[in-house]
């Protein structure tokens, strides 16, 4: 019997963080695709179906809030993909905005990768 690894989309403009998280998540038995910005994420979402999206908020051109909102209000095949916002924006209003845009969870940077892993497993 073959067990399929969950396919995650990691969207963050910080290349160093993206690379570190990629390695960490692959070591934890996830299949990970990475995107450097929202436009790149949209391209990948037109090709693949993801099990979960880890999404930064502050990125050039378009922010993660707008991508989360468009996923929730977009094509049916994507509406139910869990979204975890991973961002330096940690104020209460930011968290309320993110959750209001359809995020399933919100984790502030800096963070402990072990906490991220537990949150991914929970959603």
PDB file of C-alpha atoms in Angstrom, residues 6-123:
ATOM      1  CA  UNK A   6       0.470  15.709   1.648  1.00  0.00           C
ATOM      2  CA  UNK A   7       1.288  18.286  -1.031  1.00  0.00           C
ATOM      3  CA  UNK A   8       1.903  21.732   0.465  1.00  0.00           C
ATOM      4  CA  UNK A   9       2.258  25.056  -1.294  1.00  0.00           C
ATOM      5  CA  UNK A  10       4.669  27.358   0.555  1.00  0.00           C
ATOM      6  CA  UNK A  11       4.343  30.999  -0.537  1.00  0.00           C
ATOM      7  CA  UNK A  12       6.903  33.462   0.841  1.00  0.00           C
ATOM      8  CA  UNK A  13       9.059  36.138  -0.772  1.00  0.00           C
ATOM      9  CA  UNK A  14      11.919  35.505   1.691  1.00  0.00           C
ATOM     10  CA  UNK A  15      14.102  33.014  -0.187  1.00  0.00           C
ATOM     11  CA  UNK A  16      16.119  32.010   2.875  1.00  0.00           C
ATOM     12  CA  UNK A  17      13.026  31.226   4.946  1.00  0.00           C
ATOM     13  CA  UNK A  18      11.415  29.471   1.983  1.00  0.00           C
ATOM     14  CA  UNK A  19      14.464  27.221   1.571  1.00  0.00           C
ATOM     15  CA  UNK A  20      14.735  26.431   5.295  1.00  0.00           C
ATOM     16  CA  UNK A  21      11.033  25.597   5.559  1.00  0.00           C
ATOM     17  CA  UNK A  22      11.178  23.521   2.396  1.00  0.00           C
ATOM     18  CA  UNK A  23      13.956  21.354   3.871  1.00  0.00           C
ATOM     19  CA  UNK A  24      12.229  21.074   7.246  1.00  0.00           C
ATOM     20  CA  UNK A  25       8.877  20.066   5.739  1.00  0.00           C
ATOM     21  CA  UNK A  26      10.382  17.581   3.283  1.00  0.00           C
ATOM     22  CA  UNK A  27      12.212  15.973   6.220  1.00  0.00           C
ATOM     23  CA  UNK A  28       8.819  15.679   7.935  1.00  0.00           C
ATOM     24  CA  UNK A  29       7.420  13.697   4.987  1.00  0.00           C
ATOM     25  CA  UNK A  30       5.583  16.458   3.111  1.00  0.00           C
ATOM     26  CA  UNK A  31       5.772  17.028  -0.633  1.00  0.00           C
ATOM     27  CA  UNK A  32       6.407  20.779  -0.977  1.00  0.00           C
ATOM     28  CA  UNK A  33       6.100  23.224  -3.861  1.00  0.00           C
ATOM     29  CA  UNK A  34       7.348  26.764  -3.305  1.00  0.00           C
ATOM     30  CA  UNK A  35       6.305  30.111  -4.727  1.00  0.00           C
ATOM     31  CA  UNK A  36       8.125  33.426  -4.384  1.00  0.00           C
ATOM     32  CA  UNK A  37       4.997  35.604  -4.655  1.00  0.00           C
ATOM     33  CA  UNK A  38       1.253  35.510  -5.226  1.00  0.00           C
ATOM     34  CA  UNK A  39       1.542  35.498  -9.033  1.00  0.00           C
ATOM     35  CA  UNK A  40       3.850  32.474  -8.885  1.00  0.00           C
ATOM     36  CA  UNK A  41       1.467  30.775  -6.422  1.00  0.00           C
ATOM     37  CA  UNK A  42      -1.451  31.308  -8.817  1.00  0.00           C
ATOM     38  CA  UNK A  43       0.549  29.685 -11.628  1.00  0.00           C
ATOM     39  CA  UNK A  44       1.234  26.626  -9.473  1.00  0.00           C
ATOM     40  CA  UNK A  45      -2.393  26.452  -8.328  1.00  0.00           C
ATOM     41  CA  UNK A  46      -3.459  26.219 -11.975  1.00  0.00           C
ATOM     42  CA  UNK A  47      -1.226  23.166 -12.398  1.00  0.00           C
ATOM     43  CA  UNK A  48      -1.444  21.288  -9.083  1.00  0.00           C
ATOM     44  CA  UNK A  49      -4.040  20.548  -6.446  1.00  0.00           C
ATOM     45  CA  UNK A  50      -2.636  21.219  -2.981  1.00  0.00           C
ATOM     46  CA  UNK A  51      -3.601  19.715   0.352  1.00  0.00           C
ATOM     47  CA  UNK A  52      -2.617  22.838   2.304  1.00  0.00           C
ATOM     48  CA  UNK A  53      -1.209  26.311   1.663  1.00  0.00           C
ATOM     49  CA  UNK A  54       1.305  28.085   3.919  1.00  0.00           C
ATOM     50  CA  UNK A  55       1.046  31.730   3.000  1.00  0.00           C
ATOM     51  CA  UNK A  56       3.022  34.836   3.928  1.00  0.00           C
ATOM     52  CA  UNK A  57       1.052  38.078   4.029  1.00  0.00           C
ATOM     53  CA  UNK A  58       3.545  40.838   3.213  1.00  0.00           C
ATOM     54  CA  UNK A  59       4.809  40.254  -0.313  1.00  0.00           C
ATOM     55  CA  UNK A  60       5.504  42.527  -3.276  1.00  0.00           C
ATOM     56  CA  UNK A  61       2.699  43.339  -5.720  1.00  0.00           C
ATOM     57  CA  UNK A  62      -0.129  41.367  -4.077  1.00  0.00           C
ATOM     58  CA  UNK A  63      -0.457  40.321  -0.442  1.00  0.00           C
ATOM     59  CA  UNK A  64      -1.389  36.995   1.076  1.00  0.00           C
ATOM     60  CA  UNK A  65      -4.710  38.307   2.373  1.00  0.00           C
ATOM     61  CA  UNK A  66      -5.925  38.863  -1.192  1.00  0.00           C
ATOM     62  CA  UNK A  67      -4.794  35.390  -2.278  1.00  0.00           C
ATOM     63  CA  UNK A  68      -6.570  33.781   0.683  1.00  0.00           C
ATOM     64  CA  UNK A  69      -9.716  35.741  -0.165  1.00  0.00           C
ATOM     65  CA  UNK A  70      -9.584  34.764  -3.844  1.00  0.00           C
ATOM     66  CA  UNK A  71      -9.081  31.092  -2.949  1.00  0.00           C
ATOM     67  CA  UNK A  72     -12.134  31.133  -0.700  1.00  0.00           C
ATOM     68  CA  UNK A  73     -14.224  32.941  -3.316  1.00  0.00           C
ATOM     69  CA  UNK A  74     -12.735  31.233  -6.372  1.00  0.00           C
ATOM     70  CA  UNK A  75     -13.141  27.911  -8.179  1.00  0.00           C
ATOM     71  CA  UNK A  76     -14.857  25.154  -6.248  1.00  0.00           C
ATOM     72  CA  UNK A  77     -11.852  22.810  -6.443  1.00  0.00           C
ATOM     73  CA  UNK A  78      -9.794  25.210  -4.298  1.00  0.00           C
ATOM     74  CA  UNK A  79     -12.332  26.607  -1.834  1.00  0.00           C
ATOM     75  CA  UNK A  80     -11.701  24.011   0.841  1.00  0.00           C
ATOM     76  CA  UNK A  81      -7.892  23.941   0.775  1.00  0.00           C
ATOM     77  CA  UNK A  82      -6.692  24.732   4.315  1.00  0.00           C
ATOM     78  CA  UNK A  83      -4.667  27.940   4.562  1.00  0.00           C
ATOM     79  CA  UNK A  84      -2.163  28.759   7.290  1.00  0.00           C
ATOM     80  CA  UNK A  85      -0.959  32.358   7.290  1.00  0.00           C
ATOM     81  CA  UNK A  86       2.674  32.596   8.393  1.00  0.00           C
ATOM     82  CA  UNK A  87       3.574  36.250   8.808  1.00  0.00           C
ATOM     83  CA  UNK A  88       5.368  38.922  10.799  1.00  0.00           C
ATOM     84  CA  UNK A  89       2.062  40.794  11.090  1.00  0.00           C
ATOM     85  CA  UNK A  90       1.074  39.828  14.604  1.00  0.00           C
ATOM     86  CA  UNK A  91      -1.363  42.476  15.767  1.00  0.00           C
ATOM     87  CA  UNK A  92      -4.874  41.409  16.735  1.00  0.00           C
ATOM     88  CA  UNK A  93      -6.364  43.320  13.788  1.00  0.00           C
ATOM     89  CA  UNK A  94      -4.016  41.516  11.391  1.00  0.00           C
ATOM     90  CA  UNK A  95      -5.046  38.114  12.733  1.00  0.00           C
ATOM     91  CA  UNK A  96      -8.727  39.058  12.544  1.00  0.00           C
ATOM     92  CA  UNK A  97      -8.267  40.238   8.952  1.00  0.00           C
ATOM     93  CA  UNK A  98      -6.458  37.047   7.959  1.00  0.00           C
ATOM     94  CA  UNK A  99      -8.979  34.740   9.557  1.00  0.00           C
ATOM     95  CA  UNK A 100     -11.768  36.852   8.062  1.00  0.00           C
ATOM     96  CA  UNK A 101     -10.259  36.356   4.597  1.00  0.00           C
ATOM     97  CA  UNK A 102     -10.571  32.608   5.046  1.00  0.00           C
ATOM     98  CA  UNK A 103      -7.361  31.450   6.718  1.00  0.00           C
ATOM     99  CA  UNK A 104      -7.765  28.366   8.884  1.00  0.00           C
ATOM    100  CA  UNK A 105      -4.859  29.273  11.146  1.00  0.00           C
ATOM    101  CA  UNK A 106      -2.456  32.146  11.744  1.00  0.00           C
ATOM    102  CA  UNK A 107       1.106  31.852  13.013  1.00  0.00           C
ATOM    103  CA  UNK A 108       3.354  34.848  13.643  1.00  0.00           C
ATOM    104  CA  UNK A 109       7.033  35.094  12.735  1.00  0.00           C
ATOM    105  CA  UNK A 110       9.370  34.386  14.373  1.00  0.00           C
ATOM    106  CA  UNK A 111       8.045  30.912  15.102  1.00  0.00           C
ATOM    107  CA  UNK A 112       9.229  27.506  16.243  1.00  0.00           C
ATOM    108  CA  UNK A 113       9.119  24.972  13.375  1.00  0.00           C
ATOM    109  CA  UNK A 114       7.774  22.376  15.800  1.00  0.00           C
ATOM    110  CA  UNK A 115       4.737  24.581  16.430  1.00  0.00           C
ATOM    111  CA  UNK A 116       4.241  24.991  12.685  1.00  0.00           C
ATOM    112  CA  UNK A 117       4.335  21.218  12.272  1.00  0.00           C
ATOM    113  CA  UNK A 118       1.732  20.701  14.999  1.00  0.00           C
ATOM    114  CA  UNK A 119      -0.535  23.326  13.455  1.00  0.00           C
ATOM    115  CA  UNK A 120      -0.217  21.708  10.021  1.00  0.00           C
ATOM    116  CA  UNK A 121      -1.131  18.348  11.496  1.00  0.00           C
ATOM    117  CA  UNK A 122      -4.137  19.892  13.255  1.00  0.00           C
ATOM    118  CA  UNK A 123      -5.619  21.394  10.102  1.00  0.00           C
TER     119      UNK A 123
END
